[in-house]
Amino acid sequence: MTQGHPPPAGWPTPGNADPRYGAAQPPAQPVPSTPPPPAPKSRRGLWIGLAAGALALAVCAGTAVGVGLGLRGDDEDGPAPKAAAGANGVTVTNAELTALLDRHSKALAAKDLDGYLAAFDPARKELITGQTQLFRNLAKLPLSVARYETVERQGRAADAFGQGVTFQLDVSFVHQLDGFDRAPVAEWYRWTIVRAGRDAPIRVTAVTGAPAAGSGGSKTVYYPGPWDKWRDIHVERTPYALIITDAARADLARRYAPAVDRSVTSNLAVWRANAPPGPVSDKFVVTLAVGKDEMTSLYRIGTEKATEAGFSLGMVAAERTDGTATIGGTRIVVDTSDSYFTRSGGDNDARMVLRHEIAHSMMTPRTDLAAVDEFSKLDEWVVEGFAEYIAFHGRPLGASERTAQARKLVRDGWNGTLPGNGDWDDPGRLSFHYWLGHTAMNHLAEKHGEPKLFRFVEAVYAGTPTDRAARDVLGVSLDEFQAGWADFVRAQAR
């Protein structure tokens, strides 16, 4: 179970479009513009991984994922492009593109399918089919905000010789799930725009996901959502969750709905008894996938493959608040084919995975993203240890299936230190590091009390270096905490 990573600057151009949307045109070279924001310092690839980098998203994505960036490149409405177009030239102006997206947004709001499809080339049958399915899927969501805005244009939109123009337009789908998102978030599409001749209409001939310009560690910006991935989605609404899956698995959503709600109420009870004052999310968006490939593909940012049973991803708000990037919402995705979901009974069942990911989603929005300027400021033993602690709250350490093997590793000569962020790259000891984080939280709660545990974790999420958070909240140095915890762990292994 992991906390997903947000997009850094420098993501690669996406590959082929989903076949339902038509084949993507090769992207044109971007028009020179201001440089992209610098990438945050990261020790590994992003999106699925064990670092708590989901919270450092604002370093670059507050700019990269913010929308309304305008159309980059030469001013297609200015006198030079108009002169270049001449008597037979072809041009697409920025004003025309803005009007196109405005009509598209209004058609979605009005539930006008014909108006929604008007932007797309009617000769592209697969494209029309895919966009029709997307329109119908979006109609099933409780959208309080749903609009399309420009991000940037890549390629020239004017030709002086009447040959027609083809270029890419990156489009942000700004949306907010009513009651679930704190603020609108953005998913990016890349539209291929064609105007075949001077008097020809503007047509969209292909749609795929779009990356942020100049970024090398990611594939797209939160694309595809479940509404893009599946031809028909099922949405199960409960008092505490919005559960989304392929319509063919509607029975699966209904089956797990009670487990989701029980997991939320369990976490909320622990939170409200111990957490510092302040608002907390009490409704969550959960997507049910089948298999690691399917889970990895949802809300995609990077290129790493999922290996765990679930992840929680913080989504940067589409607009800054008082100049500061914030988390607008979270998305939980679980693999229902994982053994945690397929085996029956016991404490190590689906609810443990759900409680773990919900714990991540509860913490993420409270983060001061402006203070988190490097992934290394968020120690994974804190982030993952806290989620494990909440997942197993009220049960003995032995309830975790990691315990038996971990005790053996301790007895075989463990070094008595907290796992550093680099240590989590070792797949052979991954489960052990989760367990060490879990025991660190157990020890902290026993020695200092649960309210201080929550204050300590919150401080780390807010960007406070862990050693300073230990001194400020626990009244001890990190070395002192580690020494006491090591004794605690060795006692657990006897």
Short mmCIF file of N, CA, C and O in Angstrom, two decimals, residues 26 107 111 134 153 173 213 215 248 315 319 328 351 368 386 394 421 442 464:
data_model
loop_
_atom_site.label_atom_id
_atom_site.label_comp_id
_atom_site.label_asym_id
_atom_site.label_seq_id
_atom_site.Cartn_x
_atom_site.Cartn_y
_atom_site.Cartn_z
N PRO A 26 1.74 12.63 -34.57
CA PRO A 26 3.02 12.93 -33.93
C PRO A 26 3.02 14.37 -33.44
O PRO A 26 2.61 15.28 -34.16
N ALA A 107 -21.80 22.53 -23.35
CA ALA A 107 -22.53 21.35 -23.80
C ALA A 107 -22.53 20.26 -22.73
O ALA A 107 -23.54 19.59 -22.50
N LYS A 111 -25.84 18.82 -20.68
CA LYS A 111 -26.11 17.42 -21.05
C LYS A 111 -26.53 17.31 -22.51
O LYS A 111 -27.43 16.56 -22.88
N LEU A 134 -17.42 8.72 -23.00
CA LEU A 134 -16.90 9.62 -21.96
C LEU A 134 -18.01 10.56 -21.47
O LEU A 134 -18.18 10.75 -20.26
N ARG A 153 -0.49 25.33 -26.44
CA ARG A 153 -0.53 24.83 -27.80
C ARG A 153 0.88 24.46 -28.21
O ARG A 153 1.84 25.17 -27.91
N PHE A 173 -9.19 19.41 -18.14
CA PHE A 173 -10.56 19.16 -17.69
C PHE A 173 -10.59 19.48 -16.20
O PHE A 173 -10.14 18.70 -15.36
N ALA A 213 4.77 20.30 -19.96
CA ALA A 213 5.87 20.60 -20.86
C ALA A 213 7.20 20.55 -20.13
O ALA A 213 7.32 21.02 -19.00
N SER A 215 8.84 18.09 -18.80
CA SER A 215 9.01 17.22 -17.65
C SER A 215 9.40 15.81 -18.07
O SER A 215 8.87 15.30 -19.01
N ALA A 248 -19.16 -3.61 -15.60
CA ALA A 248 -19.25 -5.07 -15.55
C ALA A 248 -18.96 -5.61 -14.15
O ALA A 248 -19.25 -6.77 -13.87
N MET A 315 -4.19 14.97 -5.30
CA MET A 315 -4.30 15.73 -6.55
C MET A 315 -4.23 17.22 -6.25
O MET A 315 -5.01 17.75 -5.45
N GLU A 319 -6.23 25.50 -9.14
CA GLU A 319 -5.83 26.90 -8.98
C GLU A 319 -5.21 27.09 -7.61
O GLU A 319 -5.57 26.41 -6.64
N GLY A 328 -6.36 19.47 -3.78
CA GLY A 328 -7.78 19.66 -4.02
C GLY A 328 -8.61 18.43 -3.70
O GLY A 328 -9.80 18.54 -3.40
N ARG A 351 -10.29 -4.72 4.46
CA ARG A 351 -10.46 -3.53 5.29
C ARG A 351 -9.12 -2.97 5.75
O ARG A 351 -8.99 -1.77 5.95
N ASP A 368 1.00 21.40 4.26
CA ASP A 368 1.39 22.70 3.73
C ASP A 368 2.35 22.45 2.59
O ASP A 368 3.56 22.29 2.79
N PHE A 386 2.57 5.42 9.90
CA PHE A 386 1.31 5.96 10.38
C PHE A 386 0.12 5.25 9.74
O PHE A 386 -0.85 4.89 10.42
N GLY A 394 -5.87 -0.74 17.48
CA GLY A 394 -6.64 -1.53 18.43
C GLY A 394 -6.33 -3.00 18.42
O GLY A 394 -6.92 -3.77 19.19
N ASN A 421 15.05 6.83 3.64
CA ASN A 421 14.24 6.78 2.41
C ASN A 421 14.88 5.92 1.33
O ASN A 421 14.19 5.23 0.59
N ASN A 442 3.80 2.46 17.06
CA ASN A 442 3.35 1.81 18.29
C ASN A 442 4.14 2.29 19.50
O ASN A 442 3.58 2.60 20.56
N THR A 464 8.15 19.80 8.29
CA THR A 464 9.14 19.92 9.36
C THR A 464 10.09 18.74 9.30
O THR A 464 9.64 17.59 9.28
#
